[in-house]
mmCIF file of N, CA and C in Angstrom:
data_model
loop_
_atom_site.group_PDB
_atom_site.id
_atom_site.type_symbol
_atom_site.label_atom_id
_atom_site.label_comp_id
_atom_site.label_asym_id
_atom_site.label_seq_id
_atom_site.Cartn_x
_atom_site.Cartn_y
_atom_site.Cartn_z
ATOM 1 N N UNK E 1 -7.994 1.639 3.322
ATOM 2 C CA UNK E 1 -8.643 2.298 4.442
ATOM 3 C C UNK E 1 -9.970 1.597 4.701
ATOM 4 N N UNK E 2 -10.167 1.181 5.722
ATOM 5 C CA UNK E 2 -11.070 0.485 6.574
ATOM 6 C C UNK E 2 -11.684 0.859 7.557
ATOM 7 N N UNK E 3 -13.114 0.595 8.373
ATOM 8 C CA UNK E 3 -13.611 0.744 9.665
ATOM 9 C C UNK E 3 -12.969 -0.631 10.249
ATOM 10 N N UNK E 4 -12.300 -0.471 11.187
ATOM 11 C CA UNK E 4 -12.401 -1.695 11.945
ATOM 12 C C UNK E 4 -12.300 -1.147 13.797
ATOM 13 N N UNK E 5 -12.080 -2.553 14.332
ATOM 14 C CA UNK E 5 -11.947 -2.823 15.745
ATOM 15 C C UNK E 5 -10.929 -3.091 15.612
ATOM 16 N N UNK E 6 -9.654 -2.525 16.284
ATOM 17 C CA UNK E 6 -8.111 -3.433 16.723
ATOM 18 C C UNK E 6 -7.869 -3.262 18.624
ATOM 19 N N UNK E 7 -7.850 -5.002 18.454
ATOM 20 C CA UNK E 7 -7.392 -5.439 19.862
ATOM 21 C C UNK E 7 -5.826 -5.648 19.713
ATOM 22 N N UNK E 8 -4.854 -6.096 20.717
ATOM 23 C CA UNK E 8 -3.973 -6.049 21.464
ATOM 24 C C UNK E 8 -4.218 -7.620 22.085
ATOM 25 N N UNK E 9 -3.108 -8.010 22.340
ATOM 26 C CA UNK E 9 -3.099 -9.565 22.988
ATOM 27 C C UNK E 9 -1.894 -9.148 23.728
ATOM 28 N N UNK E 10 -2.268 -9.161 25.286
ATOM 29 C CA UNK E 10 -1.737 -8.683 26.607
ATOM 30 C C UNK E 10 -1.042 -9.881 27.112
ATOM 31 N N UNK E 11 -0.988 -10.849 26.475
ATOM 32 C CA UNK E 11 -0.276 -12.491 27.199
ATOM 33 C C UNK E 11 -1.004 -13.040 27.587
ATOM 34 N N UNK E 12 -2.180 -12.903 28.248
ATOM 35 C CA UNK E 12 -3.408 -13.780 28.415
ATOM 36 C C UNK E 12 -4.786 -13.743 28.496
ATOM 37 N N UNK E 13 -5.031 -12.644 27.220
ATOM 38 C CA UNK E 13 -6.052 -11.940 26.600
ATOM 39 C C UNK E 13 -5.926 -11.265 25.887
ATOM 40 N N UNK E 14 -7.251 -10.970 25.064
ATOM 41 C CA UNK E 14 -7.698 -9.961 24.055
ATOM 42 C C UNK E 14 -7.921 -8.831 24.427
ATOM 43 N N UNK E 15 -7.312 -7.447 24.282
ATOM 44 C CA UNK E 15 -8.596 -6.463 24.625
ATOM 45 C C UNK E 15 -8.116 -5.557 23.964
ATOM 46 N N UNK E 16 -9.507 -4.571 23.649
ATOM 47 C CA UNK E 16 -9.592 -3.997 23.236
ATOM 48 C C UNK E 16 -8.646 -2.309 22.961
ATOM 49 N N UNK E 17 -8.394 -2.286 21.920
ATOM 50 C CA UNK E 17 -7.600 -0.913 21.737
ATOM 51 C C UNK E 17 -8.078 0.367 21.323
ATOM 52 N N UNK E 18 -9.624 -0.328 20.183
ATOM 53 C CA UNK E 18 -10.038 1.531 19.743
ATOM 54 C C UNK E 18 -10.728 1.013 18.208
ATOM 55 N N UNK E 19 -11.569 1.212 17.844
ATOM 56 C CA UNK E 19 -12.351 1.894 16.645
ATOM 57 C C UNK E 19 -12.030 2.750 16.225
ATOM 58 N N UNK E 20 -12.129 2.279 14.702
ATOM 59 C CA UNK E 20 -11.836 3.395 13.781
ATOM 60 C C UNK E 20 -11.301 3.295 12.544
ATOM 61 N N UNK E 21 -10.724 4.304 11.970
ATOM 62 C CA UNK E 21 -10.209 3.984 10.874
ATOM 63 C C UNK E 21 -8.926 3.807 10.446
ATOM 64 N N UNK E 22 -8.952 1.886 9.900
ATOM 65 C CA UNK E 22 -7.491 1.674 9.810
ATOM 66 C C UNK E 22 -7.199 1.611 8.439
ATOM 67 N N UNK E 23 -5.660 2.506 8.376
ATOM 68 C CA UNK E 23 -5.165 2.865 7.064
ATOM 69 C C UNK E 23 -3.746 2.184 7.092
ATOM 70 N N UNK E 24 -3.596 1.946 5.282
ATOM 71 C CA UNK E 24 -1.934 1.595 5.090
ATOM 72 C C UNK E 24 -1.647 3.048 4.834
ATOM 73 N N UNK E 25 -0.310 3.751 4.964
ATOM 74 C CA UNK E 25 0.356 4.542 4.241
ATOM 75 C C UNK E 25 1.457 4.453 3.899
ATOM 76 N N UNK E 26 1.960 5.080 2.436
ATOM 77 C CA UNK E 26 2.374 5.126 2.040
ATOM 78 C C UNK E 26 3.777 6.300 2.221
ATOM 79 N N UNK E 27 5.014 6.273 2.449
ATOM 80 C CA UNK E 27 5.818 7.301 2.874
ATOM 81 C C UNK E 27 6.969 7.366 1.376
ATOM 82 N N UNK E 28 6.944 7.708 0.316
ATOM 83 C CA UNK E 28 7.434 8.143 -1.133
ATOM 84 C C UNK E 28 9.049 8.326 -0.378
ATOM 85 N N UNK E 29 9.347 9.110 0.705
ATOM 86 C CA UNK E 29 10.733 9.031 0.270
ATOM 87 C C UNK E 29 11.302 7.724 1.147
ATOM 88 N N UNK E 30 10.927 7.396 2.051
ATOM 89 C CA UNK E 30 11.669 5.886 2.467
ATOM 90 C C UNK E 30 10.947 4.621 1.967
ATOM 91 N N UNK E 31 9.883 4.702 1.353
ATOM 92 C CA UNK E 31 9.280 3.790 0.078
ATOM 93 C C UNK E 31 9.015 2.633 1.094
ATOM 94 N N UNK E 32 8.467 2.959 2.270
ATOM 95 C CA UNK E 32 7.759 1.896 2.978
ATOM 96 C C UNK E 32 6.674 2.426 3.306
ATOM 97 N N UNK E 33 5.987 1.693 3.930
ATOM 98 C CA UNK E 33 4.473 1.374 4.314
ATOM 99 C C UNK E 33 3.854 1.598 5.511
ATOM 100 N N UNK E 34 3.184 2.128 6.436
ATOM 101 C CA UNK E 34 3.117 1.765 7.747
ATOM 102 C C UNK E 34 1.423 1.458 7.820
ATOM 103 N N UNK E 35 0.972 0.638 9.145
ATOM 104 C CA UNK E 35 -0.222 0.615 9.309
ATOM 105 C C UNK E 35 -0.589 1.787 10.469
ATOM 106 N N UNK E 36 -1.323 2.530 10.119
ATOM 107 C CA UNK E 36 -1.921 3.543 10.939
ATOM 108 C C UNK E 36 -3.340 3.535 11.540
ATOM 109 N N UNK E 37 -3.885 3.749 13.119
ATOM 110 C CA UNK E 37 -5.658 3.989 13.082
ATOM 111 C C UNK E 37 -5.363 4.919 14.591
ATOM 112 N N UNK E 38 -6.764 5.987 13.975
ATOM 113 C CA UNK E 38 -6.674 6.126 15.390
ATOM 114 C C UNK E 38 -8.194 6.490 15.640
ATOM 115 N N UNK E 39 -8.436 6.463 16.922
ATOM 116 C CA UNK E 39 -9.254 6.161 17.285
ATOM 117 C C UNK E 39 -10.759 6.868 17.366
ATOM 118 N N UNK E 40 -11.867 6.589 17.073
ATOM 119 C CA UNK E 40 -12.794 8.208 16.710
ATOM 120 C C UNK E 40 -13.062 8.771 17.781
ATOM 121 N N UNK E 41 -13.648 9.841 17.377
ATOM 122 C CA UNK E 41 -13.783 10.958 17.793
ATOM 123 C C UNK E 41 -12.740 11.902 19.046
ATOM 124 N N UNK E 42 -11.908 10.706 19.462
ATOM 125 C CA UNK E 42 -10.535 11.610 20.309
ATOM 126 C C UNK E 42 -9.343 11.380 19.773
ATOM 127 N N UNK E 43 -9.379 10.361 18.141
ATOM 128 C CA UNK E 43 -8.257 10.692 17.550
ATOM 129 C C UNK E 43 -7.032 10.228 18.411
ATOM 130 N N UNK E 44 -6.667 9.508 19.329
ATOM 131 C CA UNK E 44 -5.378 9.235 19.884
ATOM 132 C C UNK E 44 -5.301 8.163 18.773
ATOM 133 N N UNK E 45 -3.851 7.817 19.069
ATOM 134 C CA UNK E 45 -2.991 6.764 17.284
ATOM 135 C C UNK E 45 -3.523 5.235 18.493
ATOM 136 N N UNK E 46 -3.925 4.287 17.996
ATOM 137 C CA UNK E 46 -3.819 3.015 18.919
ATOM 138 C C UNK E 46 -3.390 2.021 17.707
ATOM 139 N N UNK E 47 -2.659 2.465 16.679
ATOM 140 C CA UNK E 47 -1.309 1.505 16.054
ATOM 141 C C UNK E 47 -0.850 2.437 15.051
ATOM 142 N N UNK E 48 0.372 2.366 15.112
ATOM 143 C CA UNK E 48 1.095 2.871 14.159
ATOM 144 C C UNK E 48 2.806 2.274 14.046
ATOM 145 N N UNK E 49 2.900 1.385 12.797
ATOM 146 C CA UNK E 49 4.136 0.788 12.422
ATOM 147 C C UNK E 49 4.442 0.623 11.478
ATOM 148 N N UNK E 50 5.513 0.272 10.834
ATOM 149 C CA UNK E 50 5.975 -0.170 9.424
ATOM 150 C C UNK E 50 5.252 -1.461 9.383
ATOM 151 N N UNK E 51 5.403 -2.059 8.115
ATOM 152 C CA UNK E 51 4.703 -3.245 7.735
ATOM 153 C C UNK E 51 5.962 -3.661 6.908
ATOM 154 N N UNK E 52 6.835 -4.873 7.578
ATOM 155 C CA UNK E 52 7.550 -5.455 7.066
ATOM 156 C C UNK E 52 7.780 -6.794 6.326
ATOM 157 N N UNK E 53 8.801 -7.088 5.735
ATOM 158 C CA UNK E 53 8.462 -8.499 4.842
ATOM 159 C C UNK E 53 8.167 -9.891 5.535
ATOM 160 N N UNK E 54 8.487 -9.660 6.482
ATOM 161 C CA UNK E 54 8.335 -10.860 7.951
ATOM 162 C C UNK E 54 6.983 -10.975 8.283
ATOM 163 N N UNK E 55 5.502 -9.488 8.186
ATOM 164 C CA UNK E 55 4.214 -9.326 8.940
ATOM 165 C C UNK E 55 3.741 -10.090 7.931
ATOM 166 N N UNK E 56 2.811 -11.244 8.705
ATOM 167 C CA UNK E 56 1.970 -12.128 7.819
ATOM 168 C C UNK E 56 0.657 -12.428 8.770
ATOM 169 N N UNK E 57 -0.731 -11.702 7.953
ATOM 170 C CA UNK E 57 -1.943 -11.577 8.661
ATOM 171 C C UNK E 57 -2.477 -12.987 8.463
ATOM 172 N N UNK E 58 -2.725 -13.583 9.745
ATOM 173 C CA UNK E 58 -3.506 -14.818 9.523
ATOM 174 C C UNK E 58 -4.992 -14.392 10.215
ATOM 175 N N UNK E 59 -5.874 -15.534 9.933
ATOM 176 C CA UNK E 59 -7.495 -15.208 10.605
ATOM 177 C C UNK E 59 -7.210 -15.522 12.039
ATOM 178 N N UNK E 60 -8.052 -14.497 12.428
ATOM 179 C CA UNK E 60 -8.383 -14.183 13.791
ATOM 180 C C UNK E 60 -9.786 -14.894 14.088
ATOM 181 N N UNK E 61 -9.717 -15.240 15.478
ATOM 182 C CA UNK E 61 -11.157 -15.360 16.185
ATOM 183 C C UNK E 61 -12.292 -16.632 15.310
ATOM 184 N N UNK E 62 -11.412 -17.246 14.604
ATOM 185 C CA UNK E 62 -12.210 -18.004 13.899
ATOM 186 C C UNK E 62 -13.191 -17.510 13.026
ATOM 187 N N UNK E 63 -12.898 -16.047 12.311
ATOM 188 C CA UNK E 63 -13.553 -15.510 11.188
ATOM 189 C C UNK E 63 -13.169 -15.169 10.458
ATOM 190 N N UNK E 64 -13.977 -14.601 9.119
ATOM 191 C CA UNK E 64 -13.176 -14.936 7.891
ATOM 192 C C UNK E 64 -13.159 -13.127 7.988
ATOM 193 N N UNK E 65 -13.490 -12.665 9.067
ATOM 194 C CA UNK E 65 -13.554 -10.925 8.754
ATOM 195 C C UNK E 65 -12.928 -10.543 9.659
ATOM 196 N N UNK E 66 -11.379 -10.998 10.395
ATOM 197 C CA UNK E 66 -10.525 -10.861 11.346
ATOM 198 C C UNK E 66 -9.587 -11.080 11.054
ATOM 199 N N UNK E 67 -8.282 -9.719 11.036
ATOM 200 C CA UNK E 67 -6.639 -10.341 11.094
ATOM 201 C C UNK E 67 -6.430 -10.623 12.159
ATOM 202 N N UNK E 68 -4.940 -10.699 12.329
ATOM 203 C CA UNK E 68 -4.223 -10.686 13.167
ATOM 204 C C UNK E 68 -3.007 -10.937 13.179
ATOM 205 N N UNK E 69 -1.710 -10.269 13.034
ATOM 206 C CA UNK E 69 -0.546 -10.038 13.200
ATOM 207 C C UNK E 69 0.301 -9.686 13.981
ATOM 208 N N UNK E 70 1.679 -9.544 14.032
ATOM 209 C CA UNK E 70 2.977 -9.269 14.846
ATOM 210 C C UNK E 70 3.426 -8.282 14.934
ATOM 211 N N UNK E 71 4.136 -7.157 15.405
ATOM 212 C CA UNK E 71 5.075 -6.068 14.979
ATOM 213 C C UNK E 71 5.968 -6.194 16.052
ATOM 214 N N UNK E 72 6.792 -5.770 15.410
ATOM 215 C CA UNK E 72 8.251 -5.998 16.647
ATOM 216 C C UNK E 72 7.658 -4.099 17.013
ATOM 217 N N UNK E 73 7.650 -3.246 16.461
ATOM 218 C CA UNK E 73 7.909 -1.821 17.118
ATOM 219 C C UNK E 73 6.591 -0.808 16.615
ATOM 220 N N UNK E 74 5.563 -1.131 17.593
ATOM 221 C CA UNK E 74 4.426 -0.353 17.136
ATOM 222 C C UNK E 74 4.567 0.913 18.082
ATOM 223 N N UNK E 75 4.723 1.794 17.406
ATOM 224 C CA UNK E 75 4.872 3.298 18.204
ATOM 225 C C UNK E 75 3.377 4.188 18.884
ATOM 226 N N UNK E 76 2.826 3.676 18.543
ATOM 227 C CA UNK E 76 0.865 3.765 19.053
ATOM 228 C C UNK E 76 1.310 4.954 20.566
ATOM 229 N N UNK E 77 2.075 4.047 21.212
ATOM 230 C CA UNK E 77 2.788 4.820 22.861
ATOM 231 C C UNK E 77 3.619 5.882 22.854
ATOM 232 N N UNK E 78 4.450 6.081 21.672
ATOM 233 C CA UNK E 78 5.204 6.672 21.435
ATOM 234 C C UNK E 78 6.554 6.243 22.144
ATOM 235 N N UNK E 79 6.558 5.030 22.746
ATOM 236 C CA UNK E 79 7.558 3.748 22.327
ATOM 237 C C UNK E 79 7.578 2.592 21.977
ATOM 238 N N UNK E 80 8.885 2.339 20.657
ATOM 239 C CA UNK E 80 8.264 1.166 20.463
ATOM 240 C C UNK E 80 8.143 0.080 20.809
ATOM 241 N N UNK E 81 7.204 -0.744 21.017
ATOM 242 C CA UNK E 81 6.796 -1.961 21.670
ATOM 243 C C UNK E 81 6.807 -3.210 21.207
ATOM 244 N N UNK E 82 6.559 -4.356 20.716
ATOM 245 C CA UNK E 82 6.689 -5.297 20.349
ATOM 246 C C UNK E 82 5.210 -5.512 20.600
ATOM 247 N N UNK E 83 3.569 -5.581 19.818
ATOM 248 C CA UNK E 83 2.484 -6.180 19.847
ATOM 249 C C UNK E 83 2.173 -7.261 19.050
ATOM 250 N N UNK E 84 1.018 -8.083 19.435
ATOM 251 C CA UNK E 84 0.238 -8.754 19.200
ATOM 252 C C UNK E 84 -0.714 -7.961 18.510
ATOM 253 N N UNK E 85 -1.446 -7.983 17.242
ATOM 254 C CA UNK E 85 -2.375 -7.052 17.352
ATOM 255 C C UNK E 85 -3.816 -7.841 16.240
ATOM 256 N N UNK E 86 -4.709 -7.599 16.480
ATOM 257 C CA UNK E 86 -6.143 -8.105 15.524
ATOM 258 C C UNK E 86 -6.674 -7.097 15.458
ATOM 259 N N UNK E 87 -7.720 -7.216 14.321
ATOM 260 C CA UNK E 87 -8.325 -6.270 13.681
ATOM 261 C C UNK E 87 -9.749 -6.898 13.064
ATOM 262 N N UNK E 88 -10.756 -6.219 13.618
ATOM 263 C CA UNK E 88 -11.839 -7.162 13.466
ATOM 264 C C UNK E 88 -12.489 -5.892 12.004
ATOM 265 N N UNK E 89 -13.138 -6.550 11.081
ATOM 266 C CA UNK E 89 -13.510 -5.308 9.578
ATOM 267 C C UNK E 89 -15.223 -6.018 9.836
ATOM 268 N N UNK E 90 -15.531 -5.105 9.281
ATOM 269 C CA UNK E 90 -17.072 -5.032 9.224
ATOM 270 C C UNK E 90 -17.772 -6.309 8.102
ATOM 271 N N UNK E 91 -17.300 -6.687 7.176
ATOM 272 C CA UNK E 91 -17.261 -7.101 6.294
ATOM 273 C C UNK E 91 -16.317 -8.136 5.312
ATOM 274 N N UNK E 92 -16.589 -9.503 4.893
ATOM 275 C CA UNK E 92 -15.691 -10.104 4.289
ATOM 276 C C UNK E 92 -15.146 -9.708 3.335
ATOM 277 N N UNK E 93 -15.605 -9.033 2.542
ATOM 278 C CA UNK E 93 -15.014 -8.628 1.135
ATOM 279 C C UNK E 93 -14.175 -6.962 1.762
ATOM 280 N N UNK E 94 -14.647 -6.838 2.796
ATOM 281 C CA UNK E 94 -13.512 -5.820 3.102
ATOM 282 C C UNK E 94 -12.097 -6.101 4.033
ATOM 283 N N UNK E 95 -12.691 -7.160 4.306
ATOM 284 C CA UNK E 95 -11.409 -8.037 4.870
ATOM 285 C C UNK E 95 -10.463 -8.573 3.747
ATOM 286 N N UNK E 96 -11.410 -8.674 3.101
ATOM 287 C CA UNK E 96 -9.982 -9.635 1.931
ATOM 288 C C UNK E 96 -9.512 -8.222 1.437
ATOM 289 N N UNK E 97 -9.951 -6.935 1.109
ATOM 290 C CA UNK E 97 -9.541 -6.103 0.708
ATOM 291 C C UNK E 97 -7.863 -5.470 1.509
ATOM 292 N N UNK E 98 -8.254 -5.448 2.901
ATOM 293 C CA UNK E 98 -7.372 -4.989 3.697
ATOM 294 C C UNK E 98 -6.432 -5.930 3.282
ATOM 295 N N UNK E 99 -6.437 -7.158 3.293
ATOM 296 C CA UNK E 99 -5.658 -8.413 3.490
ATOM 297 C C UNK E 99 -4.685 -7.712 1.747
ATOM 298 N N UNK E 100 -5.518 -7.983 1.306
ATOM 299 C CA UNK E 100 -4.617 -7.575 -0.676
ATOM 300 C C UNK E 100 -3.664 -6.476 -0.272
ATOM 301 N N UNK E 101 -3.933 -5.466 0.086
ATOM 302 C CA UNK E 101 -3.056 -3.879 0.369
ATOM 303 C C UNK E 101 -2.426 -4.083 1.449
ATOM 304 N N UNK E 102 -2.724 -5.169 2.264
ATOM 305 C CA UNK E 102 -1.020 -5.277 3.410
ATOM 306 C C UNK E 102 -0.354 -6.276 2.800
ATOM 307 N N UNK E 103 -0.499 -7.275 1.794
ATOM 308 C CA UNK E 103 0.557 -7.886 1.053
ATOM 309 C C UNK E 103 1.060 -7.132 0.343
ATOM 310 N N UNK E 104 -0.151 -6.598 -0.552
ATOM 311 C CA UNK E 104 1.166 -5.394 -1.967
ATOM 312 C C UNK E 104 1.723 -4.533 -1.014
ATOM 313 N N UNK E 105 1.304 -4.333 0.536
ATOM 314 C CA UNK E 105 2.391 -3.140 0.414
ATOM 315 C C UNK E 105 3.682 -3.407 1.819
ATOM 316 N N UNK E 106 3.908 -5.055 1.308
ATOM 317 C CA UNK E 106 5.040 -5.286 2.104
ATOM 318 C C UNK E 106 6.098 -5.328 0.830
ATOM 319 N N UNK E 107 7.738 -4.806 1.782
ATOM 320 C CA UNK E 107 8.471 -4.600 0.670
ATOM 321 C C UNK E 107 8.999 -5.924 0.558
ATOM 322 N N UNK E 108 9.919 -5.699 -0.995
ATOM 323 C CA UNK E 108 10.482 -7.153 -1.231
ATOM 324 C C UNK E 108 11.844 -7.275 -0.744
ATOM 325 N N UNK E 109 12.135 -8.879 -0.150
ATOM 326 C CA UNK E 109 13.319 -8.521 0.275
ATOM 327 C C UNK E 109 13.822 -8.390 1.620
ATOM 328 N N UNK E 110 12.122 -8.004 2.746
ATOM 329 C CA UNK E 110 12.568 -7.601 3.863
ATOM 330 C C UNK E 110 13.899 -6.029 3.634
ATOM 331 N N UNK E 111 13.567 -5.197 5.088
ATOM 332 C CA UNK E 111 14.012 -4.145 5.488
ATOM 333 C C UNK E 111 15.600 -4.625 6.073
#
């Protein structure tokens, strides 16, 4: 669990989706993962997906405190979509943090 910024890449730009706090969770009986945030103080979801063996966060924006990844079906809309998505963290050592807990918590094997 993190403060960050997550943008959206629209096909020929960045923009912005929402602040706040982005979380992995954990779901015990289908033993996958999803990335969740939503947004402060009005709380709408602006990502929510599984994190599969295929999602691989590379640096964003030319910093070392920026993801940025794929999802075929982020439900944020409440359909799923296929995004682009970055995530800007306050901090390097909290970037590498996020970065550690979306590797451990991709499954093995692929879904």
């Amino acid at each position: 669990e993190c403060r960050a910024k997550l943008f959206r890449f629209t096909g020929t730009e960045w923009k912005e989706r929402g602040v706040g706090e982005l979380k992995i969770l954990h779901n015990p009986s289908t033993r996958s993962h999803r990335v969740v945030m939503r947004r402060d103080f009005v709380l709408n979801i602006c990502a929510n997906h599984v994190i599969t063996a295929e999602m691989e966060l590379a640096p964003a924006f030319g910093s070392d405190k920026a993801w940025v990844w794929f999802t075929v079906a982020d439900m944020a809309n409440e359909e799923p979509e296929p995004q682009q998505l970055a995530a800007r963290i306050k901090t390097k050592e909290i970037a590498m943090d996020f970065k550690a807990a979306f590797d451990k918590a991709k499954p093995e094997g692929g879904i």
